[in-house]
Amino acid sequence: MYIKKIVFAISMIGLVVMGGFSYYIYNIMFASNTTFNQEVKYIYIKTGSDYNDLMQELRKHLKDPSSFSVLAKRKNYTNNIRPGRFIIKKGMNNNEIINSIRSNNVTVDLIFNNAKNIHDLASIVSKQIEADSISLADTFFEKNNGFNDKTLLSMYLPNSYNFYWNTSSEDFKKRMLKEYENFWSIDRLNKTKEISLTPTEVMILASIVNEESKEISELSTIAGVYINRLNNNWLLQADPTVKFVAYKDPKYKNTVIRRVLNKHLRIDSEYNTYIYNGLPPGLISMPSITSIDAVLNYENHEYFYFAADPENPGFHNFAKNLREHRSNARKYQKALSKKGIKK
């Protein structure tokens, strides 16, 4: 009888221990271990990070960091940290979290447009992937692939691209070069020959067209005006090139030139198309793909001039001769004066 009691007691203790152990294992592996109320959280693990670095990022999102570490060691994750952008969903358990940040590197939609220069672009891109702005602004790669200081932006076509967050600057640039090469298809290259411009010259002209109007319906018409001027050896006399030059002067910092004046037209710069014939030596902005295609598919017409239409903001009045243009220009200048816009 005494022995039976001992056996029973030992059995009960064993059951309690086993139950406690099972509960412990369950909590470690299968109990929810997230603290946030949002549906998902993104975890960013930098290249070269170790387990301590990971926990600096992850700890604030876990109810019980210790239980996570126990399982991470058990699954040999602590020695196999991978960089990237990972999703943790609300209510995930430790096992699910580890599986997600071990193998489910999620991409980002990298978007850029309207960058003013390579440094501006580097700043925009570095906010979206791991690569830093200093390495992105380095121009060795571009210059090694046929671009120069004045045509650097040509390699970067504004769009939305799918990248892994932990992409390096070199891999980003390689991808952009590939996108550039793919963009210049046989069809587009044939069109450059038809208008007697190189791809770079097309992009330079597109950068001007891009600054002239945001109305897509007008872009090919504006491009046609500049093609007519180029073909007839006229000065382009493009106001955006004058503004581009003026904005390089510190006194115009944080200002908007709404009215191009004679003092602007007299600025001596190879980018000033009121002084120097032909296209400027480089891009004045990052042209949209729509603007590039507008140049390649410019409207064939007899217009040589255009002026902003005061009655239709954003649109222009086009003219075939100087008399018509002066009439259109006076209407616009009168409208500016009426609004008190003097510069």
GROMACS .gro file of C-alpha atoms in nm:
model
  343
    1MET     CA    1   0.000   0.000   0.000
    2TYR     CA    2   0.282   0.237   0.094
    3ILE     CA    3   0.466   0.160  -0.233
    4LYS     CA    4   0.150   0.231  -0.433
    5LYS     CA    5   0.124   0.573  -0.268
    6ILE     CA    6   0.485   0.650  -0.357
    7VAL     CA    7   0.433   0.542  -0.717
    8PHE     CA    8   0.115   0.748  -0.737
    9ALA     CA    9   0.289   1.053  -0.591
   10ILE     CA   10   0.580   1.019  -0.832
   11SER     CA   11   0.338   0.980  -1.122
   12MET     CA   12   0.150   1.293  -1.019
   13ILE     CA   13   0.471   1.489  -0.983
   14GLY     CA   14   0.576   1.363  -1.325
   15LEU     CA   15   0.248   1.472  -1.477
   16VAL     CA   16   0.279   1.815  -1.319
   17VAL     CA   17   0.637   1.849  -1.443
   18MET     CA   18   0.541   1.728  -1.789
   19GLY     CA   19   0.242   1.959  -1.793
   20GLY     CA   20   0.454   2.252  -1.688
   21PHE     CA   21   0.719   2.166  -1.943
   22SER     CA   22   0.458   2.130  -2.217
   23TYR     CA   23   0.308   2.464  -2.121
   24TYR     CA   24   0.657   2.618  -2.127
   25ILE     CA   25   0.726   2.474  -2.472
   26TYR     CA   26   0.385   2.587  -2.595
   27ASN     CA   27   0.449   2.942  -2.476
   28ILE     CA   28   0.790   2.949  -2.638
   29MET     CA   29   0.673   2.818  -2.974
   30PHE     CA   30   0.304   2.883  -3.020
   31ALA     CA   31   0.180   3.162  -2.791
   32SER     CA   32   0.131   3.504  -2.948
   33ASN     CA   33   0.436   3.719  -2.876
   34THR     CA   34   0.365   4.056  -3.038
   35THR     CA   35   0.286   4.384  -2.863
   36PHE     CA   36   0.162   4.607  -3.144
   37ASN     CA   37  -0.199   4.676  -3.246
   38GLN     CA   38  -0.135   4.734  -3.616
   39GLU     CA   39  -0.190   4.443  -3.853
   40VAL     CA   40   0.179   4.431  -3.953
   41LYS     CA   41   0.516   4.572  -3.854
   42TYR     CA   42   0.817   4.597  -4.083
   43ILE     CA   43   1.153   4.499  -3.939
   44TYR     CA   44   1.467   4.632  -4.109
   45ILE     CA   45   1.785   4.430  -4.056
   46LYS     CA   46   2.099   4.601  -4.184
   47THR     CA   47   2.374   4.422  -4.372
   48GLY     CA   48   2.633   4.286  -4.127
   49SER     CA   49   2.395   4.285  -3.830
   50ASP     CA   50   2.438   4.025  -3.556
   51TYR     CA   51   2.177   3.889  -3.315
   52ASN     CA   52   2.224   4.176  -3.068
   53ASP     CA   53   2.160   4.427  -3.347
   54LEU     CA   54   1.847   4.238  -3.444
   55MET     CA   55   1.714   4.242  -3.089
   56GLN     CA   56   1.766   4.618  -3.066
   57GLU     CA   57   1.517   4.648  -3.350
   58LEU     CA   58   1.286   4.362  -3.252
   59ARG     CA   59   1.267   4.381  -2.873
   60LYS     CA   60   1.010   4.662  -2.858
   61HIS     CA   61   0.766   4.455  -3.062
   62LEU     CA   62   0.784   4.141  -2.841
   63LYS     CA   63   0.591   4.065  -2.523
   64ASP     CA   64   0.857   3.821  -2.407
   65PRO     CA   65   1.199   3.873  -2.571
   66SER     CA   66   1.352   3.598  -2.353
   67SER     CA   67   1.125   3.325  -2.489
   68PHE     CA   68   1.203   3.444  -2.841
   69SER     CA   69   1.577   3.413  -2.772
   70VAL     CA   70   1.536   3.061  -2.634
   71LEU     CA   71   1.370   2.941  -2.954
   72ALA     CA   72   1.603   3.145  -3.178
   73LYS     CA   73   1.902   2.963  -3.026
   74ARG     CA   74   1.723   2.630  -3.051
   75LYS     CA   75   1.661   2.687  -3.423
   76ASN     CA   76   2.019   2.811  -3.476
   77TYR     CA   77   1.888   3.147  -3.595
   78THR     CA   78   2.116   3.352  -3.370
   79ASN     CA   79   2.412   3.265  -3.594
   80ASN     CA   80   2.228   3.306  -3.924
   81ILE     CA   81   2.100   3.664  -3.931
   82ARG     CA   82   2.006   3.778  -4.280
   83PRO     CA   83   1.967   4.142  -4.385
   84GLY     CA   84   1.650   4.277  -4.539
   85ARG     CA   85   1.299   4.404  -4.479
   86PHE     CA   86   1.071   4.159  -4.307
   87ILE     CA   87   0.706   4.148  -4.202
   88ILE     CA   88   0.581   4.054  -3.856
   89LYS     CA   89   0.206   4.014  -3.835
   90LYS     CA   90  -0.006   4.092  -3.533
   91GLY     CA   91  -0.049   3.784  -3.313
   92MET     CA   92   0.245   3.588  -3.454
   93ASN     CA   93   0.420   3.340  -3.226
   94ASN     CA   94   0.796   3.303  -3.189
   95ASN     CA   95   0.816   3.021  -3.439
   96GLU     CA   96   0.630   3.221  -3.703
   97ILE     CA   97   0.837   3.533  -3.636
   98ILE     CA   98   1.164   3.345  -3.675
   99ASN     CA   99   1.047   3.176  -3.994
  100SER     CA  100   0.941   3.512  -4.136
  101ILE     CA  101   1.261   3.706  -4.061
  102ARG     CA  102   1.474   3.410  -4.165
  103SER     CA  103   1.337   3.363  -4.516
  104ASN     CA  104   1.069   3.616  -4.612
  105ASN     CA  105   1.266   3.919  -4.732
  106VAL     CA  106   1.001   4.162  -4.859
  107THR     CA  107   1.071   4.405  -5.145
  108VAL     CA  108   1.002   4.778  -5.149
  109ASP     CA  109   0.850   4.990  -5.425
  110LEU     CA  110   1.127   5.241  -5.487
  111ILE     CA  111   0.992   5.559  -5.647
  112PHE     CA  112   1.178   5.865  -5.772
  113ASN     CA  113   1.101   6.154  -6.004
  114ASN     CA  114   1.184   6.522  -6.042
  115ALA     CA  115   1.531   6.488  -5.889
  116LYS     CA  116   1.728   6.806  -5.958
  117ASN     CA  117   2.072   6.644  -5.963
  118ILE     CA  118   2.259   6.328  -5.860
  119HIS     CA  119   2.281   6.441  -5.497
  120ASP     CA  120   1.909   6.507  -5.483
  121LEU     CA  121   1.846   6.163  -5.634
  122ALA     CA  122   2.082   5.998  -5.386
  123SER     CA  123   1.894   6.159  -5.098
  124ILE     CA  124   1.559   6.038  -5.232
  125VAL     CA  125   1.676   5.681  -5.295
  126SER     CA  126   1.867   5.643  -4.966
  127LYS     CA  127   1.542   5.700  -4.778
  128GLN     CA  128   1.394   5.393  -4.946
  129ILE     CA  129   1.674   5.134  -4.946
  130GLU     CA  130   1.972   5.054  -4.724
  131ALA     CA  131   2.237   5.213  -4.949
  132ASP     CA  132   2.355   5.548  -4.810
  133SER     CA  133   2.342   5.879  -4.996
  134ILE     CA  134   2.722   5.916  -5.009
  135SER     CA  135   2.776   5.593  -5.200
  136LEU     CA  136   2.473   5.661  -5.420
  137ALA     CA  137   2.606   6.008  -5.508
  138ASP     CA  138   2.945   5.870  -5.610
  139THR     CA  139   2.962   5.898  -5.990
  140PHE     CA  140   3.240   5.650  -6.073
  141PHE     CA  141   2.993   5.388  -6.201
  142GLU     CA  142   2.809   5.632  -6.428
  143LYS     CA  143   3.128   5.779  -6.573
  144ASN     CA  144   3.262   5.429  -6.630
  145ASN     CA  145   2.954   5.360  -6.842
  146GLY     CA  146   2.963   5.657  -7.077
  147PHE     CA  147   2.795   5.935  -6.877
  148ASN     CA  148   2.952   6.260  -6.757
  149ASP     CA  149   2.880   6.521  -6.491
  150LYS     CA  150   2.625   6.694  -6.715
  151THR     CA  151   2.442   6.381  -6.830
  152LEU     CA  152   2.441   6.170  -6.511
  153LEU     CA  153   2.065   6.194  -6.468
  154SER     CA  154   2.017   6.037  -6.811
  155MET     CA  155   2.081   5.695  -6.662
  156TYR     CA  156   1.792   5.725  -6.418
  157LEU     CA  157   1.444   5.693  -6.563
  158PRO     CA  158   1.180   5.815  -6.316
  159ASN     CA  159   0.946   5.532  -6.232
  160SER     CA  160   0.847   5.285  -5.962
  161TYR     CA  161   1.089   4.993  -5.922
  162ASN     CA  162   1.082   4.678  -5.713
  163PHE     CA  163   1.395   4.638  -5.496
  164TYR     CA  164   1.503   4.445  -5.192
  165TRP     CA  165   1.556   4.696  -4.911
  166ASN     CA  166   1.912   4.573  -4.847
  167THR     CA  167   2.021   4.659  -5.204
  168SER     CA  168   2.370   4.810  -5.224
  169SER     CA  169   2.444   5.129  -5.418
  170GLU     CA  170   2.637   4.931  -5.679
  171ASP     CA  171   2.350   4.688  -5.735
  172PHE     CA  172   2.106   4.979  -5.754
  173LYS     CA  173   2.316   5.149  -6.021
  174LYS     CA  174   2.357   4.825  -6.217
  175ARG     CA  175   1.982   4.782  -6.220
  176MET     CA  176   1.927   5.141  -6.333
  177LEU     CA  177   2.175   5.099  -6.618
  178LYS     CA  178   1.994   4.784  -6.726
  179GLU     CA  179   1.660   4.968  -6.714
  180TYR     CA  180   1.813   5.248  -6.921
  181GLU     CA  181   1.944   5.005  -7.182
  182ASN     CA  182   1.611   4.824  -7.198
  183PHE     CA  183   1.427   5.154  -7.236
  184TRP     CA  184   1.624   5.242  -7.546
  185SER     CA  185   1.466   4.971  -7.758
  186ILE     CA  186   1.528   4.930  -8.130
  187ASP     CA  187   1.207   5.121  -8.196
  188ARG     CA  188   1.312   5.419  -7.983
  189LEU     CA  189   1.667   5.417  -8.123
  190ASN     CA  190   1.530   5.422  -8.477
  191LYS     CA  191   1.323   5.726  -8.386
  192THR     CA  192   1.633   5.908  -8.259
  193LYS     CA  193   1.790   5.855  -8.602
  194GLU     CA  194   1.480   5.988  -8.773
  195ILE     CA  195   1.506   6.317  -8.582
  196SER     CA  196   1.888   6.325  -8.601
  197LEU     CA  197   1.941   6.329  -8.224
  198THR     CA  198   2.128   6.092  -7.995
  199PRO     CA  199   1.950   5.931  -7.698
  200THR     CA  200   2.130   6.176  -7.468
  201GLU     CA  201   2.024   6.474  -7.681
  202VAL     CA  202   1.666   6.346  -7.677
  203MET     CA  203   1.677   6.336  -7.298
  204ILE     CA  204   1.827   6.686  -7.280
  205LEU     CA  205   1.546   6.822  -7.495
  206ALA     CA  206   1.292   6.618  -7.297
  207SER     CA  207   1.423   6.776  -6.976
  208ILE     CA  208   1.331   7.117  -7.122
  209VAL     CA  209   0.991   7.001  -7.248
  210ASN     CA  210   0.928   6.847  -6.907
  211GLU     CA  211   0.978   7.187  -6.741
  212GLU     CA  212   0.767   7.377  -6.992
  213SER     CA  213   0.438   7.204  -6.918
  214LYS     CA  214   0.277   6.944  -6.695
  215GLU     CA  215  -0.011   6.902  -6.939
  216ILE     CA  216   0.058   6.572  -7.114
  217SER     CA  217  -0.158   6.668  -7.412
  218GLU     CA  218   0.078   6.958  -7.493
  219LEU     CA  219   0.414   6.788  -7.461
  220SER     CA  220   0.448   6.660  -7.818
  221THR     CA  221   0.337   7.002  -7.952
  222ILE     CA  222   0.600   7.182  -7.743
  223ALA     CA  223   0.860   6.927  -7.852
  224GLY     CA  224   0.763   7.003  -8.213
  225VAL     CA  225   0.832   7.374  -8.158
  226TYR     CA  226   1.185   7.302  -8.039
  227ILE     CA  227   1.249   7.052  -8.317
  228ASN     CA  228   1.144   7.319  -8.568
  229ARG     CA  229   1.384   7.566  -8.408
  230LEU     CA  230   1.671   7.316  -8.407
  231ASN     CA  231   1.610   7.219  -8.770
  232ASN     CA  232   1.614   7.585  -8.873
  233ASN     CA  233   1.923   7.668  -8.665
  234TRP     CA  234   1.729   7.905  -8.441
  235LEU     CA  235   1.807   7.973  -8.080
  236LEU     CA  236   1.585   7.755  -7.862
  237GLN     CA  237   1.510   8.047  -7.630
  238ALA     CA  238   1.371   7.811  -7.368
  239ASP     CA  239   1.279   7.988  -7.044
  240PRO     CA  240   1.343   7.676  -6.829
  241THR     CA  241   1.711   7.683  -6.928
  242VAL     CA  242   1.736   8.044  -6.810
  243LYS     CA  243   1.570   7.958  -6.480
  244PHE     CA  244   1.806   7.661  -6.443
  245VAL     CA  245   2.104   7.896  -6.473
  246ALA     CA  246   1.954   8.161  -6.245
  247TYR     CA  247   1.880   7.912  -5.968
  248LYS     CA  248   2.251   7.834  -5.948
  249ASP     CA  249   2.300   8.187  -5.815
  250PRO     CA  250   2.274   8.184  -5.430
  251LYS     CA  251   2.055   8.495  -5.435
  252TYR     CA  252   1.775   8.292  -5.594
  253LYS     CA  253   1.790   8.021  -5.329
  254ASN     CA  254   1.444   7.937  -5.191
  255THR     CA  255   1.277   8.166  -5.444
  256VAL     CA  256   1.050   8.093  -5.739
  257ILE     CA  257   1.107   8.280  -6.066
  258ARG     CA  258   0.758   8.330  -6.209
  259ARG     CA  259   0.855   8.595  -6.460
  260VAL     CA  260   1.168   8.570  -6.674
  261LEU     CA  261   1.325   8.916  -6.699
  262ASN     CA  262   1.597   9.066  -6.919
  263LYS     CA  263   1.850   9.032  -6.638
  264HIS     CA  264   1.790   8.657  -6.645
  265LEU     CA  265   1.828   8.640  -7.022
  266ARG     CA  266   2.170   8.808  -7.001
  267ILE     CA  267   2.325   8.548  -6.767
  268ASP     CA  268   2.626   8.406  -6.950
  269SER     CA  269   2.608   8.028  -6.932
  270GLU     CA  270   2.634   7.746  -7.183
  271TYR     CA  271   2.291   7.641  -7.058
  272ASN     CA  272   2.134   7.975  -7.154
  273THR     CA  273   1.957   7.898  -7.481
  274TYR     CA  274   1.884   8.267  -7.536
  275ILE     CA  275   2.258   8.318  -7.588
  276TYR     CA  276   2.399   7.987  -7.712
  277ASN     CA  277   2.268   7.800  -8.013
  278GLY     CA  278   2.160   7.437  -8.005
  279LEU     CA  279   2.088   7.218  -7.707
  280PRO     CA  280   2.248   7.285  -7.368
  281PRO     CA  281   2.531   7.047  -7.272
  282GLY     CA  282   2.327   6.854  -7.018
  283LEU     CA  283   1.990   6.790  -6.860
  284ILE     CA  284   1.820   7.071  -6.668
  285SER     CA  285   1.581   6.832  -6.493
  286MET     CA  286   1.492   6.465  -6.470
  287PRO     CA  287   1.261   6.414  -6.770
  288SER     CA  288   0.959   6.191  -6.736
  289ILE     CA  289   0.925   5.894  -6.968
  290THR     CA  290   0.621   6.073  -7.114
  291SER     CA  291   0.839   6.376  -7.199
  292ILE     CA  292   1.103   6.158  -7.361
  293ASP     CA  293   0.844   5.984  -7.576
  294ALA     CA  294   0.691   6.324  -7.659
  295VAL     CA  295   1.023   6.427  -7.815
  296LEU     CA  296   1.058   6.097  -8.001
  297ASN     CA  297   0.700   6.133  -8.126
  298TYR     CA  298   0.689   6.510  -8.159
  299GLU     CA  299   0.399   6.676  -8.336
  300ASN     CA  300   0.486   6.777  -8.690
  301HIS     CA  301   0.351   7.132  -8.730
  302GLU     CA  302   0.457   7.484  -8.832
  303TYR     CA  303   0.468   7.644  -8.486
  304PHE     CA  304   0.786   7.822  -8.381
  305TYR     CA  305   0.658   7.998  -8.070
  306PHE     CA  306   0.439   7.943  -7.767
  307ALA     CA  307   0.334   8.147  -7.465
  308ALA     CA  308   0.139   8.058  -7.152
  309ASP     CA  309  -0.237   8.097  -7.192
  310PRO     CA  310  -0.365   8.329  -6.915
  311GLU     CA  311  -0.722   8.206  -6.965
  312ASN     CA  312  -0.628   7.838  -6.935
  313PRO     CA  313  -0.366   7.793  -6.659
  314GLY     CA  314  -0.117   7.520  -6.745
  315PHE     CA  315  -0.183   7.544  -7.119
  316HIS     CA  316  -0.016   7.747  -7.395
  317ASN     CA  317  -0.103   7.944  -7.706
  318PHE     CA  318   0.106   7.843  -8.006
  319ALA     CA  319   0.207   8.070  -8.293
  320LYS     CA  320   0.358   8.032  -8.639
  321ASN     CA  321   0.509   8.379  -8.660
  322LEU     CA  322   0.652   8.649  -8.436
  323ARG     CA  323   0.352   8.881  -8.476
  324GLU     CA  324   0.113   8.618  -8.338
  325HIS     CA  325   0.356   8.527  -8.063
  326ARG     CA  326   0.401   8.885  -7.946
  327SER     CA  327   0.026   8.920  -7.920
  328ASN     CA  328   0.004   8.600  -7.711
  329ALA     CA  329   0.300   8.704  -7.496
  330ARG     CA  330   0.151   9.048  -7.424
  331LYS     CA  331  -0.172   8.886  -7.302
  332TYR     CA  332   0.022   8.668  -7.061
  333GLN     CA  333   0.247   8.951  -6.940
  334LYS     CA  334  -0.058   9.170  -6.885
  335ALA     CA  335  -0.217   8.893  -6.678
  336LEU     CA  336   0.097   8.863  -6.465
  337SER     CA  337   0.108   9.238  -6.407
  338LYS     CA  338  -0.259   9.238  -6.311
  339LYS     CA  339  -0.179   8.977  -6.044
  340GLY     CA  340   0.115   9.186  -5.921
  341ILE     CA  341   0.373   8.930  -6.033
  342LYS     CA  342   0.685   9.127  -6.121
  343LYS     CA  343   0.958   8.866  -6.084
   0.00000   0.00000   0.00000
